[in-house]
CSV table of C-alpha atoms in Angstrom, one decimal:
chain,number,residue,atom,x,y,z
A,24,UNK,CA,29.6,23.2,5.3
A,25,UNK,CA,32.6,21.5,7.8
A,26,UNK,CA,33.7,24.4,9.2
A,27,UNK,CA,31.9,23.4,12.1
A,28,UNK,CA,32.6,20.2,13.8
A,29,UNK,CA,31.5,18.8,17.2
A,30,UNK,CA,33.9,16.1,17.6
A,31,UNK,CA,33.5,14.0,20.3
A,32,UNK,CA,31.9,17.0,22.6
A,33,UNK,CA,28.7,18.4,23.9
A,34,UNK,CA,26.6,21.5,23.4
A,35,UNK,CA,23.5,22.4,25.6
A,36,UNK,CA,21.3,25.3,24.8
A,37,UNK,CA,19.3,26.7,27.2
A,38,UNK,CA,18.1,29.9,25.3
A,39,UNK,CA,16.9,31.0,21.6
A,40,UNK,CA,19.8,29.4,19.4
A,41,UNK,CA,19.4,29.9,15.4
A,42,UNK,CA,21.0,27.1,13.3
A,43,UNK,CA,22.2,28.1,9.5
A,44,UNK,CA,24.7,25.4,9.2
A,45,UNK,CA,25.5,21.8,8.0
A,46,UNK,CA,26.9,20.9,11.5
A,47,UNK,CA,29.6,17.8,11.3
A,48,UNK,CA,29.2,16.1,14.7
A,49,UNK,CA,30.4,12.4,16.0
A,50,UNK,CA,33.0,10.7,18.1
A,51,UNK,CA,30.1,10.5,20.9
A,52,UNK,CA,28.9,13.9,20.8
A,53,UNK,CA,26.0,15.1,22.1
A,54,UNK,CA,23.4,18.0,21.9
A,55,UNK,CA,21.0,18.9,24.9
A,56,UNK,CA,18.6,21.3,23.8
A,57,UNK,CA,16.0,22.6,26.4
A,58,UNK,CA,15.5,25.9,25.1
A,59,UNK,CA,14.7,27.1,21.5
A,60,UNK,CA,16.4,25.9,17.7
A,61,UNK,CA,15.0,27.2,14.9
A,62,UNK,CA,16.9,25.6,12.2
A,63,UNK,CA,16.1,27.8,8.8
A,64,UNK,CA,16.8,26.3,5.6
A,65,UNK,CA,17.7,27.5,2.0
A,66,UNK,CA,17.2,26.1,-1.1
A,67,UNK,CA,20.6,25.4,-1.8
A,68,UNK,CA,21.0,24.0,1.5
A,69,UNK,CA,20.6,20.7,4.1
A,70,UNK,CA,21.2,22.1,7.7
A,71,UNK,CA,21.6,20.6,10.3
A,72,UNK,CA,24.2,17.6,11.9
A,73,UNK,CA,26.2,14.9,9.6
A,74,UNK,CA,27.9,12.6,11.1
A,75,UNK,CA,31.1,13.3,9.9
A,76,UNK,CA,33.5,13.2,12.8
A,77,UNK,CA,33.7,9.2,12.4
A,78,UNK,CA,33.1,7.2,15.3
A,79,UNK,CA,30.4,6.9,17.5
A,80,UNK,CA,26.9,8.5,16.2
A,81,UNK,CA,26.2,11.3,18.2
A,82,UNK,CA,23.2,11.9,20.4
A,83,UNK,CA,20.3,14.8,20.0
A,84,UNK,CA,18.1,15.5,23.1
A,85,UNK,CA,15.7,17.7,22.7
A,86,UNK,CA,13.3,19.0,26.0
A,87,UNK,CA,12.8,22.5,24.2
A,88,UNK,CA,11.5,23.2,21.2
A,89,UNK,CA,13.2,22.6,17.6
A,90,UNK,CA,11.9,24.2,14.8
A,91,UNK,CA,12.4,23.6,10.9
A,92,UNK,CA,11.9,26.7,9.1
A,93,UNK,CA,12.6,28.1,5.1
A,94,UNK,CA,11.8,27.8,1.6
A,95,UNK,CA,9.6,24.8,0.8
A,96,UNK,CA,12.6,23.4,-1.0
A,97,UNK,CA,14.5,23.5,2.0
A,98,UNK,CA,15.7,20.6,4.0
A,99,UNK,CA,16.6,20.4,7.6
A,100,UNK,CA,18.8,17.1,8.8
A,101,UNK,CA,19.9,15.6,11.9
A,102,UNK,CA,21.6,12.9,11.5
A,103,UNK,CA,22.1,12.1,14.9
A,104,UNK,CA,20.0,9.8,17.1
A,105,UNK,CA,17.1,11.5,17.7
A,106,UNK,CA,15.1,11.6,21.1
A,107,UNK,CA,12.4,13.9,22.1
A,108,UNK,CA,11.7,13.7,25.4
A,109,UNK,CA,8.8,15.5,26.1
A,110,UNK,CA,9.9,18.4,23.5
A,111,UNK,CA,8.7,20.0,20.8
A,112,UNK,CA,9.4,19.5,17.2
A,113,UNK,CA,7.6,22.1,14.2
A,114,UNK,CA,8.1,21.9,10.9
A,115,UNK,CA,6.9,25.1,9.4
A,116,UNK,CA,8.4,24.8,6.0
A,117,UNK,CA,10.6,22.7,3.6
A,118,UNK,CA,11.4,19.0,5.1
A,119,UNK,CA,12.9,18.3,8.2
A,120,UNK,CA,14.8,14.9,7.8
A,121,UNK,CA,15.3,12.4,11.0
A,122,UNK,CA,18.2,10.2,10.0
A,123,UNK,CA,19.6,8.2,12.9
A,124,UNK,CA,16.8,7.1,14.7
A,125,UNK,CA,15.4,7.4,18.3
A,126,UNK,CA,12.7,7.3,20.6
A,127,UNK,CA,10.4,10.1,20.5
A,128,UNK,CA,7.9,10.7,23.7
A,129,UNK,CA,6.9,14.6,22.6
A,130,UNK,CA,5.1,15.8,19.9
A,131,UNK,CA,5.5,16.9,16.1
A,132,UNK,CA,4.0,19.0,14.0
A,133,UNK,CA,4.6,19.8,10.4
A,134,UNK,CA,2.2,22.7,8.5
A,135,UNK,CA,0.6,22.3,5.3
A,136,UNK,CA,3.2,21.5,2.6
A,137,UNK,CA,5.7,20.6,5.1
A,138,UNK,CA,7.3,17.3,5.6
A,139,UNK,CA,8.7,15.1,8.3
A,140,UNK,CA,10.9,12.5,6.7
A,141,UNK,CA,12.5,9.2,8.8
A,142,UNK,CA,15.2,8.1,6.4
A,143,UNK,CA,17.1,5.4,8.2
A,144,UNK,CA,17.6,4.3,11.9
A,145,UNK,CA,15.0,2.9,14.2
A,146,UNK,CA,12.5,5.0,15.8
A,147,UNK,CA,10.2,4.3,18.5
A,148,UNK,CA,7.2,6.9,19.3
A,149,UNK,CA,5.7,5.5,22.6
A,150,UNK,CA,3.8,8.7,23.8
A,151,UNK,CA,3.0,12.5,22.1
A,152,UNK,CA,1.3,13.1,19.4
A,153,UNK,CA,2.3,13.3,16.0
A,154,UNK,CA,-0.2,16.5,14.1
A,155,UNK,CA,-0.6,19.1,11.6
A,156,UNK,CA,-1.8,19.2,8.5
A,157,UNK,CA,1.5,18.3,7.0
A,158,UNK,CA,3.4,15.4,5.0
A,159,UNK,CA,5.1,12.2,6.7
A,160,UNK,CA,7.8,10.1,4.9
A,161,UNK,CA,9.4,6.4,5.3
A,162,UNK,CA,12.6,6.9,3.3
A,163,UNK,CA,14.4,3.9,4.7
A,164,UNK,CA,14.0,3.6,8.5
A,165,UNK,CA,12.5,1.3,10.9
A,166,UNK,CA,9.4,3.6,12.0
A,167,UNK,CA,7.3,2.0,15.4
A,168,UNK,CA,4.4,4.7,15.4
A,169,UNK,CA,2.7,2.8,18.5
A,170,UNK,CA,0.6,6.8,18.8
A,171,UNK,CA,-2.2,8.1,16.7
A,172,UNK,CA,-0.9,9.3,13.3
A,173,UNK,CA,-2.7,12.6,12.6
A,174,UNK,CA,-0.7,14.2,10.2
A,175,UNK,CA,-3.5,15.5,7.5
A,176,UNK,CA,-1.0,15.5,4.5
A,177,UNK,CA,0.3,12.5,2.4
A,178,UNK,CA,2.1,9.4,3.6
A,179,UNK,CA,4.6,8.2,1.6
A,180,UNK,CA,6.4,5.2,2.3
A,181,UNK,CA,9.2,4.3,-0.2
A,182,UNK,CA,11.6,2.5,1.9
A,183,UNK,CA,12.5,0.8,5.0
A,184,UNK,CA,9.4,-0.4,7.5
A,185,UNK,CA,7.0,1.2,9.1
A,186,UNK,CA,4.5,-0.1,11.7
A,187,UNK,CA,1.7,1.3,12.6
A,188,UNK,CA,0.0,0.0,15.4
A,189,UNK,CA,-2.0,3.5,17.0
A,190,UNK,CA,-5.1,5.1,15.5
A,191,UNK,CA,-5.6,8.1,13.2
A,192,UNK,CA,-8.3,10.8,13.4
A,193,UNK,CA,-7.0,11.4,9.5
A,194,UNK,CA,-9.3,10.1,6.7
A,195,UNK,CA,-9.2,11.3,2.9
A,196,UNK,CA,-5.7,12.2,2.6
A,197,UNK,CA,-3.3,10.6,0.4
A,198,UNK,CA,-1.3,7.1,1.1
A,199,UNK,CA,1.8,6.3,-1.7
A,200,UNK,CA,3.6,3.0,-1.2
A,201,UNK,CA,6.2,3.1,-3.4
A,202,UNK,CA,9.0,0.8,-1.7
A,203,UNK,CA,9.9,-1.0,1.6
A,204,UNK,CA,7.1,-2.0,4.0
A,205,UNK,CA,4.2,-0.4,5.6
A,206,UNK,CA,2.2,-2.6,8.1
A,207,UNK,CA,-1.1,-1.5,9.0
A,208,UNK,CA,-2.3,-2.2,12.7
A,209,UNK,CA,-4.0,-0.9,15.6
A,210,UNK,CA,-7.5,0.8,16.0
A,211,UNK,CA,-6.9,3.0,13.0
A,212,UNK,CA,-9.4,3.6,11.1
A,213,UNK,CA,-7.0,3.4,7.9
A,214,UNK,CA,-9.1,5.4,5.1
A,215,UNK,CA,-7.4,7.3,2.6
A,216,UNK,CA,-9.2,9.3,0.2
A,217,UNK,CA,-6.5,7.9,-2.6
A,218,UNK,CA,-4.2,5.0,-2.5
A,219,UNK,CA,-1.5,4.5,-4.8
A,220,UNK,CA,1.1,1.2,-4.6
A,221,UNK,CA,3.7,1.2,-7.0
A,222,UNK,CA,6.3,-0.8,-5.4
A,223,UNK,CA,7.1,-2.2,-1.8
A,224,UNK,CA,4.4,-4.3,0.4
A,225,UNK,CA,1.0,-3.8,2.2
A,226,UNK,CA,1.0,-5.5,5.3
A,227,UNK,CA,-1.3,-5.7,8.8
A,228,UNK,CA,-4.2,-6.9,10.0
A,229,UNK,CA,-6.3,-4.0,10.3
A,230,UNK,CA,-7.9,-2.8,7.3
A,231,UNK,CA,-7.5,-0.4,4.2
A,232,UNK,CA,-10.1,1.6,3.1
A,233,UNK,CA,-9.4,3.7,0.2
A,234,UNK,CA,-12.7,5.8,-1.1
A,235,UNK,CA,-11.9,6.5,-4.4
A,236,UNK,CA,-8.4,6.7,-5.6
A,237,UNK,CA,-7.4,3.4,-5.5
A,238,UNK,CA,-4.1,2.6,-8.3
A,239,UNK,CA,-1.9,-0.4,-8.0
A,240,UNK,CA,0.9,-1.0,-10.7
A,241,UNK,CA,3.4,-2.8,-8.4
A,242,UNK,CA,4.1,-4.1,-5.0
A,243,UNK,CA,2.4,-6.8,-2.8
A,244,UNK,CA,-0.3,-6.0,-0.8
A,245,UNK,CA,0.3,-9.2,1.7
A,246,UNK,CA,2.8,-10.5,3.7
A,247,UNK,CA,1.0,-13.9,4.4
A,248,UNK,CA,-1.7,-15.4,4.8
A,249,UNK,CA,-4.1,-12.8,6.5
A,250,UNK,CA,-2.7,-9.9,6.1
A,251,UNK,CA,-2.6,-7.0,3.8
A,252,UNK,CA,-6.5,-6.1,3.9
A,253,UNK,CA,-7.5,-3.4,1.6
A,254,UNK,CA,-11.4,-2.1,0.8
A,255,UNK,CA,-11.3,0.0,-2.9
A,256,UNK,CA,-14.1,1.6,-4.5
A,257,UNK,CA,-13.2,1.1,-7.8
A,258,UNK,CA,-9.6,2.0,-9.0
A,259,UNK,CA,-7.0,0.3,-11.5
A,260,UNK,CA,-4.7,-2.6,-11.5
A,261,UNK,CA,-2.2,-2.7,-14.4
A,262,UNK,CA,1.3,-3.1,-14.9
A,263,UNK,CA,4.0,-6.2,-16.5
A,264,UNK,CA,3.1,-9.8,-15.5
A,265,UNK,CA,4.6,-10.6,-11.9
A,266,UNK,CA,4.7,-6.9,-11.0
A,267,UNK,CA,1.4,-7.4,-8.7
A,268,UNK,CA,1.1,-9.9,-6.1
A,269,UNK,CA,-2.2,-10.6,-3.4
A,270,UNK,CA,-0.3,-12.3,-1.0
A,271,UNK,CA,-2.4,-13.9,1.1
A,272,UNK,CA,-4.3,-10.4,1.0
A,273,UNK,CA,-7.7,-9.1,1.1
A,274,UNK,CA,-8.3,-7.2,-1.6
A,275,UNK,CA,-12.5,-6.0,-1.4
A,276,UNK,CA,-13.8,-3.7,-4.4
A,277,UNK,CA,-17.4,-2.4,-4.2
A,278,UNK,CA,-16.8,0.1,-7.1
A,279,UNK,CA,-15.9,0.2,-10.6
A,280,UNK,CA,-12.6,-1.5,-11.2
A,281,UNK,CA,-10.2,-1.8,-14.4
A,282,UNK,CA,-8.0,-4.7,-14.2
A,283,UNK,CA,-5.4,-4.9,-17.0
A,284,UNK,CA,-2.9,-7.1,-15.1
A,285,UNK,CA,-1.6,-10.9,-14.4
A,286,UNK,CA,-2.0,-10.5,-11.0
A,287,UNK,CA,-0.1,-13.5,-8.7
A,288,UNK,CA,-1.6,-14.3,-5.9
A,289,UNK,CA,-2.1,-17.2,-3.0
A,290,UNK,CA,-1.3,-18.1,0.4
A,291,UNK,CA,-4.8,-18.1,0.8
A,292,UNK,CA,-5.4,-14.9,-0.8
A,293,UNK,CA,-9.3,-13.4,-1.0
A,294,UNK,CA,-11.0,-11.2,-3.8
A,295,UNK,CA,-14.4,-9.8,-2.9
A,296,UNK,CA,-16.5,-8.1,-5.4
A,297,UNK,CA,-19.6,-6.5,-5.0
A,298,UNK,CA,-18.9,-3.8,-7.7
A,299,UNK,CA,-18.2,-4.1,-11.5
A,300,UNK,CA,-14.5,-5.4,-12.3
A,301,UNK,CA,-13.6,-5.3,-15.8
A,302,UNK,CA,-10.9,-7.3,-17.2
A,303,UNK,CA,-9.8,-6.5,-20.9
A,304,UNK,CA,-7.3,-8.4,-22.1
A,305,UNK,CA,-4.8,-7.6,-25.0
A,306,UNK,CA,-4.0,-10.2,-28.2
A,307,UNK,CA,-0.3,-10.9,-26.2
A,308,UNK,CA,-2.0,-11.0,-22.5
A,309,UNK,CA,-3.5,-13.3,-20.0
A,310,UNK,CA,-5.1,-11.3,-17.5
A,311,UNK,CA,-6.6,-12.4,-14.2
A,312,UNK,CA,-4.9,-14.2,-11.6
A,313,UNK,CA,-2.0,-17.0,-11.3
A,314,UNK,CA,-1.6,-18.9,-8.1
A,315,UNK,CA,2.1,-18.3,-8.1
A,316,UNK,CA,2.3,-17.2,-4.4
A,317,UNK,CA,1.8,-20.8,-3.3
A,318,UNK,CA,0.2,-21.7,0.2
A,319,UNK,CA,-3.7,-22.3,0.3
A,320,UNK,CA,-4.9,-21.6,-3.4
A,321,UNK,CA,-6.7,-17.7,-3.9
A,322,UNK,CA,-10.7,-17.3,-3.4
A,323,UNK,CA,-12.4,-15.0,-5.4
A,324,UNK,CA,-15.9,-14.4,-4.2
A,325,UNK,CA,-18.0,-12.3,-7.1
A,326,UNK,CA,-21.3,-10.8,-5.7
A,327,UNK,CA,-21.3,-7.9,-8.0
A,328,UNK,CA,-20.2,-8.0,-11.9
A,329,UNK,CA,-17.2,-9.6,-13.4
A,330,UNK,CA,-16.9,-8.6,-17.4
A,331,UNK,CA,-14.1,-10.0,-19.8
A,332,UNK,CA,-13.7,-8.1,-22.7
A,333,UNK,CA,-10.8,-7.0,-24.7
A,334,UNK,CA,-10.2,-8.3,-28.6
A,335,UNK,CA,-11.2,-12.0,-29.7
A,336,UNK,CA,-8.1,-13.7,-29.0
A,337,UNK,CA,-7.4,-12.4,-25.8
A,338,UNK,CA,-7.6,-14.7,-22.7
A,339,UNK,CA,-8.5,-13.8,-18.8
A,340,UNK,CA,-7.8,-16.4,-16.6
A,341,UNK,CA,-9.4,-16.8,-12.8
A,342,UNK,CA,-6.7,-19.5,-11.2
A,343,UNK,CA,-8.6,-18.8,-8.0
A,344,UNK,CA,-11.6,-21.5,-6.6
A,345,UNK,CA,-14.3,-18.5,-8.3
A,346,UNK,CA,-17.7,-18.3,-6.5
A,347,UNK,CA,-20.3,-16.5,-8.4
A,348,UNK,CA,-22.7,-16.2,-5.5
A,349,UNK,CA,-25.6,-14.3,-7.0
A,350,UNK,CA,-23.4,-12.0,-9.2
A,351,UNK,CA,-23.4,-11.6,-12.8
A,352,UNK,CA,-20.5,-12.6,-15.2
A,353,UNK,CA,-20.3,-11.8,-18.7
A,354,UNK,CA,-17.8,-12.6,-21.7
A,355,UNK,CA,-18.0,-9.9,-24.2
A,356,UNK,CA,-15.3,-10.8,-25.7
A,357,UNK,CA,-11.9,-13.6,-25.8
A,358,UNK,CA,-12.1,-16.2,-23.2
A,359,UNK,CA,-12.7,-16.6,-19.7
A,360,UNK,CA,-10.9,-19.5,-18.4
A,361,UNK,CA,-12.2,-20.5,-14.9
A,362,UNK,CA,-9.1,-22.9,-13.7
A,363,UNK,CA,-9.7,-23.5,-9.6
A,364,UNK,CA,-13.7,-24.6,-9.7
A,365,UNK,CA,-16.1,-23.1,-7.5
A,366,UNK,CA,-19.8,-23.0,-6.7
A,367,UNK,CA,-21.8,-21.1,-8.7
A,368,UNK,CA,-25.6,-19.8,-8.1
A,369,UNK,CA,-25.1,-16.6,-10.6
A,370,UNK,CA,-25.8,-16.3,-14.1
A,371,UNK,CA,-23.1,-16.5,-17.0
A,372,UNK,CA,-23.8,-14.1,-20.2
A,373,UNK,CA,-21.5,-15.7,-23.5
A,374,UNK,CA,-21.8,-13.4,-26.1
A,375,UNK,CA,-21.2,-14.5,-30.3
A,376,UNK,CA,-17.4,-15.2,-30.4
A,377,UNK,CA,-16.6,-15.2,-27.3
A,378,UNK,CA,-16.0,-18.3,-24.9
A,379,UNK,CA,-16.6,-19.4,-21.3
A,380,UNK,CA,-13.5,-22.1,-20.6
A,381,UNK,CA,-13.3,-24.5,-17.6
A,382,UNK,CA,-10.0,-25.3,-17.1
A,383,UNK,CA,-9.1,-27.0,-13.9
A,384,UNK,CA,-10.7,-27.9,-10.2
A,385,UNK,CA,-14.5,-28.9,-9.3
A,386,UNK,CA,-17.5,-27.0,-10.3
A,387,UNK,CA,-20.7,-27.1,-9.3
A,388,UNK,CA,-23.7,-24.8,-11.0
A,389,UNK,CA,-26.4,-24.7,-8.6
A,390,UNK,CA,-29.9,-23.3,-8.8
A,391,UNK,CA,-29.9,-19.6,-9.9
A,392,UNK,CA,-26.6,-19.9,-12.1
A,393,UNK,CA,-27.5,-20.2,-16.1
A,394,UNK,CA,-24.9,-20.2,-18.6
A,395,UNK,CA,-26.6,-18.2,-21.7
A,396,UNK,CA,-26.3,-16.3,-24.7
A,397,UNK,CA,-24.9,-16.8,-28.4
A,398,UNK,CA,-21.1,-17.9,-27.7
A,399,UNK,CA,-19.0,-21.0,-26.9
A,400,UNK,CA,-18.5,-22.7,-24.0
A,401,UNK,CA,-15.0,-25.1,-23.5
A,402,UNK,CA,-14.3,-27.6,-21.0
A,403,UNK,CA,-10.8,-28.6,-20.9
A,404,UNK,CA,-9.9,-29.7,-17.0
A,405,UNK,CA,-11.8,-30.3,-14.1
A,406,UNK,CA,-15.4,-31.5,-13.0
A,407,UNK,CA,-18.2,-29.8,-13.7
A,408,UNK,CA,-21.9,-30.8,-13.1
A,409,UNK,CA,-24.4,-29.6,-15.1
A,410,UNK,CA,-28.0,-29.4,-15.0
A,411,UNK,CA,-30.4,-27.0,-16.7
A,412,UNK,CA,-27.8,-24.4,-16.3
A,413,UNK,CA,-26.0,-25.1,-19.8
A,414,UNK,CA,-28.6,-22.8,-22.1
A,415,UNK,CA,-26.3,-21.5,-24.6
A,416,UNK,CA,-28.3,-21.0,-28.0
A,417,UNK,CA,-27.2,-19.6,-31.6
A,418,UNK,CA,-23.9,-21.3,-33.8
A,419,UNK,CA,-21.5,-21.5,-30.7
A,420,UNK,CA,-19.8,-24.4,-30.2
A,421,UNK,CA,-19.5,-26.5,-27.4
A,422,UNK,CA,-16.0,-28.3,-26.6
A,423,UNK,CA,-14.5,-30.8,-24.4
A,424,UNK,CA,-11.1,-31.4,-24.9
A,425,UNK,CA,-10.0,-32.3,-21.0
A,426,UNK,CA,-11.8,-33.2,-17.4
């Protein structure tokens, strides 16, 4: 490593060149490469160009082929700006990381277990194809992926921004946000068979559609109002108050969902269910949702079944405007504090101890939407008219303390 240096001058391969060395390039240089570069990779070692001649980045142009090649611990790295014209780039093995952006009009592979890693820079891929059954990364550069993003393996996006505004023919793979920006555009279809977000944001207009894996403990899916549209089938939400945020999101669940999270949300955020979504709240925790994203107040739209449950002093909190339009809502234990009103045609299941709270906004209970069973029902903010729908029986108590 810097025993080779290309300062400042400019190497074109025409032929079958092999590459086993950290190359330290700069001052302008440049690389032409129309021919064959099989860079092969150790585990001990980063091949490849570093800019570390000073001065202006240097310049790779690849017309040929460049292959990354090793152990699967290996990592390949130019460092240079990047452009593909019409080339070929493989990644057979290890991870072959892009570091000073370009603009890429040829195609990339990467095998199974393989990675191609953009790390920093800007990148622009108008044309080619980008394939294989292999892993892409977002490590910190500006990625425009304007073609259809077929590589079978996991995305992981865990800094910088990437847009994607082509297609995929990929479904069922797996998608882990865990930093930066990932905006989801185009004709897609987007459908990951698991979806993990951990840190970072969401954004786009086109949607999400995770079949089964769905986990967020962090991040923001939402940039704004209307985008950020994710479908789950189920899935978990947990993590420390203020660590989740919906906004202006979608967020659509039609399977089985644990929520054990404070999740801020707003800027006209929505929340479809038309699966089960269980909230269960701790003695120390107020789970739900908190309009603390400002902008047009959250709607959470409840088709399926929304159950609060947890120990007796625990508290779940809807801040959203909460439409229970033929769906089915139970407190089995704690409190469920409804604080942004809503119209409700659903039913309402209180069971012994526990308690149905209206805290804030406009309710009304229309036909179809009975509030039953043994437990306690609170009003302490808000409007809320009434008509047959209040049927609670047994020794529960009935409060009004507000509204």
């Amino acid at each position: 490593t810097g025993s080779l240096a290309l300062n400042g001058g400019q190497l074109s391969n025409s032929g079958a060149l092999t590459w086993a060395i950290e190359l330290y390039d700069g001052q302008g240089s440049v690389i032409n490469n129309s021919g064959t570069i099989t860079i092969t990779s150790t585990a001990s070692s980063s091949y490849g160009t570093v800019n570390g001649e000073g001065g202006t980045q240097g310049v790779f142009k690849n017309t040929g082929t460049l292959t990354a090649t090793g152990v699967s611990t290996g990592t390949a790295a130019i460092a240079d700006t990047f452009n593909n014209t019409g080339g070929t780039v493989n990644v057979n093995a290890g991870t072959l990381t892009l570091g000073g952006g370009g603009t890429e009009t040829g195609s990339f592979s990467a095998l199974t277990g393989a990675t191609l890693n953009l790390s920093a820079g800007t990148f622009t891929f108008n044309s080619g194809s980008l394939s294989g059954a292999g892993n892409l990364t977002v490590s910190g550069s500006t990625a425009n992926i304007g073609i259809s993003l077929n590589l079978g393996g996991t995305w992981t996006f865990s800094s910088g921004t990437a847009n994607l505004t082509g297609g995929t023919t990929v479904s069922g793979n797996a998608v882990t946000i865990s930093g930066g920006t990932v905006n989801f555009n185009g004709t897609g279809p987007w459908d990951p068979g698991t979806l993990t977000i951990s840190s970072g944001v969401l954004g786009g207009t086109s949607p999400v559609t995770d079949s089964g894996g769905f986990s967020w403990t962090g991040g923001r899916i939402g940039a704004g109002p209307g985008t950020g549209i994710v479908n789950i089938n189920g899935g978990t939400m947990s993590g420390s108050t203020g660590s989740l945020a919906l906004n202006g999101g979608q967020l659509s669940n039609s399977g089985a969902l644990t929520w054990a999270i404070a999740l801020y949300d707003g800027q006209g955020s929505v929340i479809n269910n038309s699966g089960t979504i269980t909230i269960t709240s701790t003695a120390s925790s107020s789970y739900g949702t908190v309009n603390a994203e400002g902008g047009t107040q959250g709607v959470f739209n409840n088709t399926g079944t929304l159950t609060a449950t947890g120990v007796s002093t625990g508290t779940a909190t809807i801040a959203d405007t909460f439409n229970n339009t033929g769906g089915t809502v139970n407190v089995n234990a704690g409190t469920l504090t409804l604080s942004g009103g809503g119209t409700e045609s659903g039913p309402f299941t209180v069971v012994s101890g526990a308690t149905l709270g209206l805290g804030g906004g406009t309710f009304a209970f229309n036909t179809g939407s009975t509030i039953t069973g043994a437990g306690n029902f609170a009003v302490s903010g808000g409007t809320a008219t009434l008509g047959a729908n209040l049927q609670l029986a047994g020794l529960g108590t009935f409060t009004v303390s507000g509204g």
